[in-house]
One Martini backbone bead per residue (centre of mass of N, CA, C, O) as a GRO file, in nm:
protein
  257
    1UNK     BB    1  -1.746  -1.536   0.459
    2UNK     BB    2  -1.488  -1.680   0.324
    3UNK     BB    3  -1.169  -1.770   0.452
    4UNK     BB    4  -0.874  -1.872   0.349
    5UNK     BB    5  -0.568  -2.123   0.411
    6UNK     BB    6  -0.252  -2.063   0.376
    7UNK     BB    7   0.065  -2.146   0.231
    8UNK     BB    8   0.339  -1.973   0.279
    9UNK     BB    9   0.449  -1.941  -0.034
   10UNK     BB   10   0.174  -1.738  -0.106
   11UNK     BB   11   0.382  -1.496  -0.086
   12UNK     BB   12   0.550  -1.549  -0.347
   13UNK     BB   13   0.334  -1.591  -0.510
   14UNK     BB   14   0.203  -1.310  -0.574
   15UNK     BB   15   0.460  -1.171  -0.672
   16UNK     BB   16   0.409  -1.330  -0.935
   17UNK     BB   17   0.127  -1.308  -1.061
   18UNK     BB   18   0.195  -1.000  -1.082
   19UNK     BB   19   0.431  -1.012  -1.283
   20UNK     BB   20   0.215  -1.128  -1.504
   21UNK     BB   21   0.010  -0.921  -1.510
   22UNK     BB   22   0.211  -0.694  -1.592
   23UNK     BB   23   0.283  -0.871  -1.867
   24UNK     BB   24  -0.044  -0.826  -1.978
   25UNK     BB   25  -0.010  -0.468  -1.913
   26UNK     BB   26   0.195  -0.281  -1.904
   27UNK     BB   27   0.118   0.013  -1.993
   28UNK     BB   28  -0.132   0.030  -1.765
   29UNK     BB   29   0.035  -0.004  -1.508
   30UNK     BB   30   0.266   0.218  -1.571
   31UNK     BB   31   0.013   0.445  -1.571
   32UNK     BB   32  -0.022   0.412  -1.262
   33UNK     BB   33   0.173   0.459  -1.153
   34UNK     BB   34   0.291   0.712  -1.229
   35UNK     BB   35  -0.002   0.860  -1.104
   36UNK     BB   36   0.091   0.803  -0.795
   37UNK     BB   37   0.380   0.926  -0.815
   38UNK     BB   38   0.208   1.233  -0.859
   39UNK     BB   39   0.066   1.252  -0.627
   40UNK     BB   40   0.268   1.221  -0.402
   41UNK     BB   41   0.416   1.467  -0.546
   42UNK     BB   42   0.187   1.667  -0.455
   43UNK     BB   43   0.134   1.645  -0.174
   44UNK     BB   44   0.383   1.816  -0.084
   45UNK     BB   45   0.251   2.108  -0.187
   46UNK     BB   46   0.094   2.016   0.076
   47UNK     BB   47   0.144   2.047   0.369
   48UNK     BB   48  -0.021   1.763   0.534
   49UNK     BB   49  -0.246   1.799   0.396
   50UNK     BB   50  -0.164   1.622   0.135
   51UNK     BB   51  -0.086   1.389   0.265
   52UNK     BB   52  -0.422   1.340   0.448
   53UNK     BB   53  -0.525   1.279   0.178
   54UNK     BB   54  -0.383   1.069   0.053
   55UNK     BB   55  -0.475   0.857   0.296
   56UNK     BB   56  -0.779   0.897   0.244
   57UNK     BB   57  -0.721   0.742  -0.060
   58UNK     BB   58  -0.660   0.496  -0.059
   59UNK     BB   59  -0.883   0.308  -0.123
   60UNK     BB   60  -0.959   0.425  -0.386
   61UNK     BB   61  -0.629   0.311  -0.519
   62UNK     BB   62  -0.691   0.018  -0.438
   63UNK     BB   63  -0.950  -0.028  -0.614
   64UNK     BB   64  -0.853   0.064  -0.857
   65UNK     BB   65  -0.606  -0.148  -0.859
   66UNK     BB   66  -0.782  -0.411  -0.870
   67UNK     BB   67  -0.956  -0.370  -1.121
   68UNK     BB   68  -0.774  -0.377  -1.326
   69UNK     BB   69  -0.677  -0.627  -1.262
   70UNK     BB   70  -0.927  -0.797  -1.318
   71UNK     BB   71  -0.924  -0.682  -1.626
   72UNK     BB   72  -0.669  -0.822  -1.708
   73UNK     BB   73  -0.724  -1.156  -1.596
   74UNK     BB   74  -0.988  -1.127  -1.822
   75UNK     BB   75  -0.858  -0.978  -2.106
   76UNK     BB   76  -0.894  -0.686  -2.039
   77UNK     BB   77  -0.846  -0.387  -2.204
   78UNK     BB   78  -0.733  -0.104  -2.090
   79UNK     BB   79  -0.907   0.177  -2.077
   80UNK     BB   80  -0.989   0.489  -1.943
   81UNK     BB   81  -1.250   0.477  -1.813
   82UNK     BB   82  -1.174   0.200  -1.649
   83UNK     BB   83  -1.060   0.346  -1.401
   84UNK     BB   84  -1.359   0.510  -1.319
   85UNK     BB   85  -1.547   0.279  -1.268
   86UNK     BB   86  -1.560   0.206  -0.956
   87UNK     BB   87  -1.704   0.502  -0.907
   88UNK     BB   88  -1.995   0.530  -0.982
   89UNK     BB   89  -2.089   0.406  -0.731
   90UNK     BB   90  -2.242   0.596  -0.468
   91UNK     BB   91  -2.203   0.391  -0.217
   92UNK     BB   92  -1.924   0.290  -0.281
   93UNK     BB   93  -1.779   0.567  -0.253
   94UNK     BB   94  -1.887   0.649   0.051
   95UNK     BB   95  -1.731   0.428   0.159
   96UNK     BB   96  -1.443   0.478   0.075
   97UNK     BB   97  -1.443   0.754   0.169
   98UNK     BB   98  -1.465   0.647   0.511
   99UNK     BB   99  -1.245   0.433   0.498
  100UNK     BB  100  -1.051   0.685   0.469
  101UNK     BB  101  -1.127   0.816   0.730
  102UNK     BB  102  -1.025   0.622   0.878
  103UNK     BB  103  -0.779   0.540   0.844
  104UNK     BB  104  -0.651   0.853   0.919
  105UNK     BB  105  -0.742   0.843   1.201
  106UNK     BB  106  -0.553   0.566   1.264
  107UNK     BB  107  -0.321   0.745   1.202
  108UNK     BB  108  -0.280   0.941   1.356
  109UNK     BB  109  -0.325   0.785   1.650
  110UNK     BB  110  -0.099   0.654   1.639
  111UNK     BB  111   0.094   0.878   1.617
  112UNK     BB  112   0.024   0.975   1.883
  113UNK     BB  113   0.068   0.699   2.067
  114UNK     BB  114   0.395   0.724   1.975
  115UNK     BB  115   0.468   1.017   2.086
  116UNK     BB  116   0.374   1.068   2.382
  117UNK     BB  117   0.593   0.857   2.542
  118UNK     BB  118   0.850   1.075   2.416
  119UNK     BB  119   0.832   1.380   2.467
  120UNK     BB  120   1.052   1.451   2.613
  121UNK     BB  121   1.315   1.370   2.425
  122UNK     BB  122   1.219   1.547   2.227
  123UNK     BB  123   1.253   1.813   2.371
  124UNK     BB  124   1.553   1.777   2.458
  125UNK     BB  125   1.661   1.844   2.168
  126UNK     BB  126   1.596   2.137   2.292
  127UNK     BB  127   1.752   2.391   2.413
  128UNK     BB  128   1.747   2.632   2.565
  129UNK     BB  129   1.781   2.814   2.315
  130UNK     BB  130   1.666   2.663   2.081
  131UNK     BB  131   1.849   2.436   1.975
  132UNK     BB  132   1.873   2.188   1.744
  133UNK     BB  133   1.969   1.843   1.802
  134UNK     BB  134   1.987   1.635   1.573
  135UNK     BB  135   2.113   1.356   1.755
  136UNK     BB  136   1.888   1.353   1.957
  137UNK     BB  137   1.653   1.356   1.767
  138UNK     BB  138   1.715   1.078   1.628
  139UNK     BB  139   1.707   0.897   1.857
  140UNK     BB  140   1.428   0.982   2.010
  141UNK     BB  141   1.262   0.878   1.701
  142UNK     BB  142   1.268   0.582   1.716
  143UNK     BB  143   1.058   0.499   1.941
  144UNK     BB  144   0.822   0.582   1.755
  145UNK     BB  145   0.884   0.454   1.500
  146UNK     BB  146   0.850   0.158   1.632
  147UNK     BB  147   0.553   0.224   1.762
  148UNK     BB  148   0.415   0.272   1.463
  149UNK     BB  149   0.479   0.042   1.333
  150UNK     BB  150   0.307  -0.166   1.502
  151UNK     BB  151   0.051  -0.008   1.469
  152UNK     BB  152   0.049  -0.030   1.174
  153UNK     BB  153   0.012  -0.347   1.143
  154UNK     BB  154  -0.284  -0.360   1.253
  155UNK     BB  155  -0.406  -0.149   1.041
  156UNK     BB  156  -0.367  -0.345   0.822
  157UNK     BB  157  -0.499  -0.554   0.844
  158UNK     BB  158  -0.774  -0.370   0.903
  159UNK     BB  159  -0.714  -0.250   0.582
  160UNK     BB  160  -0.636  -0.468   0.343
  161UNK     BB  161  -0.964  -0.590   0.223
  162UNK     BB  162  -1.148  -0.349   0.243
  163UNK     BB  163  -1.205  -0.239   0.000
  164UNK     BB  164  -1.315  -0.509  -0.184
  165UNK     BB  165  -1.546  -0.556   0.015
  166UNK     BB  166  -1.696  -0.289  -0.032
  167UNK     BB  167  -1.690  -0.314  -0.353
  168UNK     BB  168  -1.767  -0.577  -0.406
  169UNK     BB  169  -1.968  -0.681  -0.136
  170UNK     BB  170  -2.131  -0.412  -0.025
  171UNK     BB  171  -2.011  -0.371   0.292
  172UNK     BB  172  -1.940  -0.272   0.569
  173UNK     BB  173  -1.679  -0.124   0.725
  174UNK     BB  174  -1.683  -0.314   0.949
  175UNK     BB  175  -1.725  -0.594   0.834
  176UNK     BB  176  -1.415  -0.548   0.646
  177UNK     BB  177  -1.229  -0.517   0.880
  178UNK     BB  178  -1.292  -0.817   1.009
  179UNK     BB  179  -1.235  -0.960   0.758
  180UNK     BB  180  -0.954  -0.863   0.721
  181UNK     BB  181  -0.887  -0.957   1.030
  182UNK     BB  182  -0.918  -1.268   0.955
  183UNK     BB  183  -0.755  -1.321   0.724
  184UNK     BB  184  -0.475  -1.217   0.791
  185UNK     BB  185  -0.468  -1.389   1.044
  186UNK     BB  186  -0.467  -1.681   0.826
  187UNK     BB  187  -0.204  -1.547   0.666
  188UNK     BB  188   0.065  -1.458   0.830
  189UNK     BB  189   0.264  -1.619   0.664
  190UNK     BB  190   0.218  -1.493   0.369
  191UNK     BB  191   0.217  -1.212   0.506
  192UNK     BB  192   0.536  -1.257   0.575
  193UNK     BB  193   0.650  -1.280   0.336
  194UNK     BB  194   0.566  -1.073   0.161
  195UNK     BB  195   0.705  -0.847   0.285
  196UNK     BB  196   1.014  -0.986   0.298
  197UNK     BB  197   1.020  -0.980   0.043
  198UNK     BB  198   0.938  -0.641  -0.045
  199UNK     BB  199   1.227  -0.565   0.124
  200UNK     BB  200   1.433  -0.714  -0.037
  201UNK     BB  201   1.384  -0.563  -0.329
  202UNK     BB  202   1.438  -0.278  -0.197
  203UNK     BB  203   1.711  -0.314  -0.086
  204UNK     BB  204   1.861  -0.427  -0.296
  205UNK     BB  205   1.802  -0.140  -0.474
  206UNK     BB  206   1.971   0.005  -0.277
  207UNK     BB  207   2.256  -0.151  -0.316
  208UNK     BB  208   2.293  -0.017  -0.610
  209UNK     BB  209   2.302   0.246  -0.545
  210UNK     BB  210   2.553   0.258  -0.379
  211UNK     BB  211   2.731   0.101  -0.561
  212UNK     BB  212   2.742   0.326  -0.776
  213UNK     BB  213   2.848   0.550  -0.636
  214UNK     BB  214   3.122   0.402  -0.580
  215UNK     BB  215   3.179   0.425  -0.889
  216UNK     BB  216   3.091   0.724  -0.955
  217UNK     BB  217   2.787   0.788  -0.937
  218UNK     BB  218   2.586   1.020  -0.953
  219UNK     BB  219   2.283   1.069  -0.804
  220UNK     BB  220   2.136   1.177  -1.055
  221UNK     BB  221   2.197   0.947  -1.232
  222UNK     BB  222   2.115   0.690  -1.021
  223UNK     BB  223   1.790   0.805  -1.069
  224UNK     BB  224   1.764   0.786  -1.338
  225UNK     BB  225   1.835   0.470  -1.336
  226UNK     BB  226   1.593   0.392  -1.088
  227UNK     BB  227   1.316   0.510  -1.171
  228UNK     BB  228   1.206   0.307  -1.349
  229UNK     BB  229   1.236   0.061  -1.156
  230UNK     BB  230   1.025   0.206  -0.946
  231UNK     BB  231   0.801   0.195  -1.110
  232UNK     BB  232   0.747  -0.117  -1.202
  233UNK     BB  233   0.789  -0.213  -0.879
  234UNK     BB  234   0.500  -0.061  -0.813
  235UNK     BB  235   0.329  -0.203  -1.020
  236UNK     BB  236   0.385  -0.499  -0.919
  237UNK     BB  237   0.253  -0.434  -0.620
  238UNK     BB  238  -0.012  -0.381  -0.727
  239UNK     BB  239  -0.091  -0.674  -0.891
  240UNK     BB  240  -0.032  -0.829  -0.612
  241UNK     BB  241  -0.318  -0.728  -0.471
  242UNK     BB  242  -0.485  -0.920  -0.639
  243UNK     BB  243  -0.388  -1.245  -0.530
  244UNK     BB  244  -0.431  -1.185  -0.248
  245UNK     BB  245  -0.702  -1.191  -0.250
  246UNK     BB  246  -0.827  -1.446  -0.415
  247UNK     BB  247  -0.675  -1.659  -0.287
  248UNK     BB  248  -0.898  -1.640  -0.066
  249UNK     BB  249  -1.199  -1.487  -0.174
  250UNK     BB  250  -1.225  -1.577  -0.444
  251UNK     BB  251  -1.286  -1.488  -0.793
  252UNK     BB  252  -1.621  -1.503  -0.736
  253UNK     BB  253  -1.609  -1.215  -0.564
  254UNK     BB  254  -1.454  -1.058  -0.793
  255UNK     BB  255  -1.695  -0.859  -0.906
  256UNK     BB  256  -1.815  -0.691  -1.172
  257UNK     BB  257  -1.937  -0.350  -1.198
   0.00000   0.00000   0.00000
């Protein structure tokens, strides 16, 4: 399995063709959108344990939204049953169930291993009397954020093509992953475009709530306002990761199921 290497601006190429894929079935990918949504804001209704199914839900959720994407590419109108179309094979089913308990594994412990160093600092945060000093806490926090964020980093590259490649080319966990970090270590330019794009388009839209703010517009109405275009936003976001596949491991590898 060939990985290309692509050229720097590949990665702002992406997030157009995704905003176009988007506006060949708006309200298919709309209401994708929406339901990852529902998903994230229920993750929440159970502390932890919430988080940890969704953690470990992304592959099948990527790999949901890369279909679809297929499907719209190829001129084909989502319909209701075509969402959960990539789970009917019970092999594939299992190994994204597998690929998603290992994300969940490699973040728990990046998550250890990023805050084992700091664990001082956090105690600090908490004197004798046991009341948490909250601006201690908060500097405490930096550290492990910051080296959480690099391992995550890591992770990402390892589990970026990895649904695509199982769910399409029916290869085995490791060989995904191994596949998915040679993949985008040769494209390190276009995927660093890439996320410093949608970097900017987010803070971007924080600039906008705060300017809002500023005219005098309550936090409530400013999300009113602001929630629609976070939904779009998210939708353009799926749809892109759609031609970030294709574009290395070509539309021909993104066989149909």
């Amino acid at each position: 399995m060939q990985a290309a290497t692509l050229p720097f601006m590949s990665g702002w190429l992406w997030i157009r063709y995704g905003y176009k894929l988007f506006l060949s079935q708006p309200l298919a990918m709309l209401f994708w959108s929406m339901m990852t949504s529902v998903l994230i804001t229920a993750s929440y209704l159970v502390p932890i344990l919430g988080q940890m199914i969704l953690i470990a839900s992304t592959p099948i959720l990527t790999f949901i939204s890369l279909s679809a994407c297929q499907h719209i590419a190829a001129g084909r109108l989502m319909r209701l049953p075509m969402w959960v179309e990539p789970l009917r094979a019970p092999e594939i089913r299992r190994r994204l169930l597998g690929l998603g308990m290992a994300y969940l594994a490699s973040c728990l412990t990046a998550g250890f291993l990023a805050t084992l160093p700091f664990l001082d600092d956090l105690s600090a945060a908490i004197n004798e009397q046991g009341v948490l000093d909250e601006h201690a806490l908060i500097a405490a926090m930096q550290g492990p954020f910051i080296t959480f964020g690099l391992l995550y980093v890591l992770i990402s590259i390892l589990f970026w093509h990895a649904p695509a490649l199982i769910g399409w080319h029916k290869i085995k966990i490791a060989q995904a992953l191994f596949f998915s970090m040679v993949a985008c270590w040769r494209n390190k330019g276009p995927f660093l475009l890439y996320v410093v794009s949608w970097a900017g388009i987010f803070f971007a839209l924080q600039f906008v709530a705060e300017f809002l703010g500023m005219l005098g517009l309550s936090p409530s109405s400013t999300q009113m306002l602001l929630t629609p275009v976070n939904i779009v936003l998210a939708a353009v976001l799926y749809c892109s990761f759609y031609p970030a596949y294709t574009s290395i491991f070509g539309d021909n590898n993104a066989s149909a199921n």
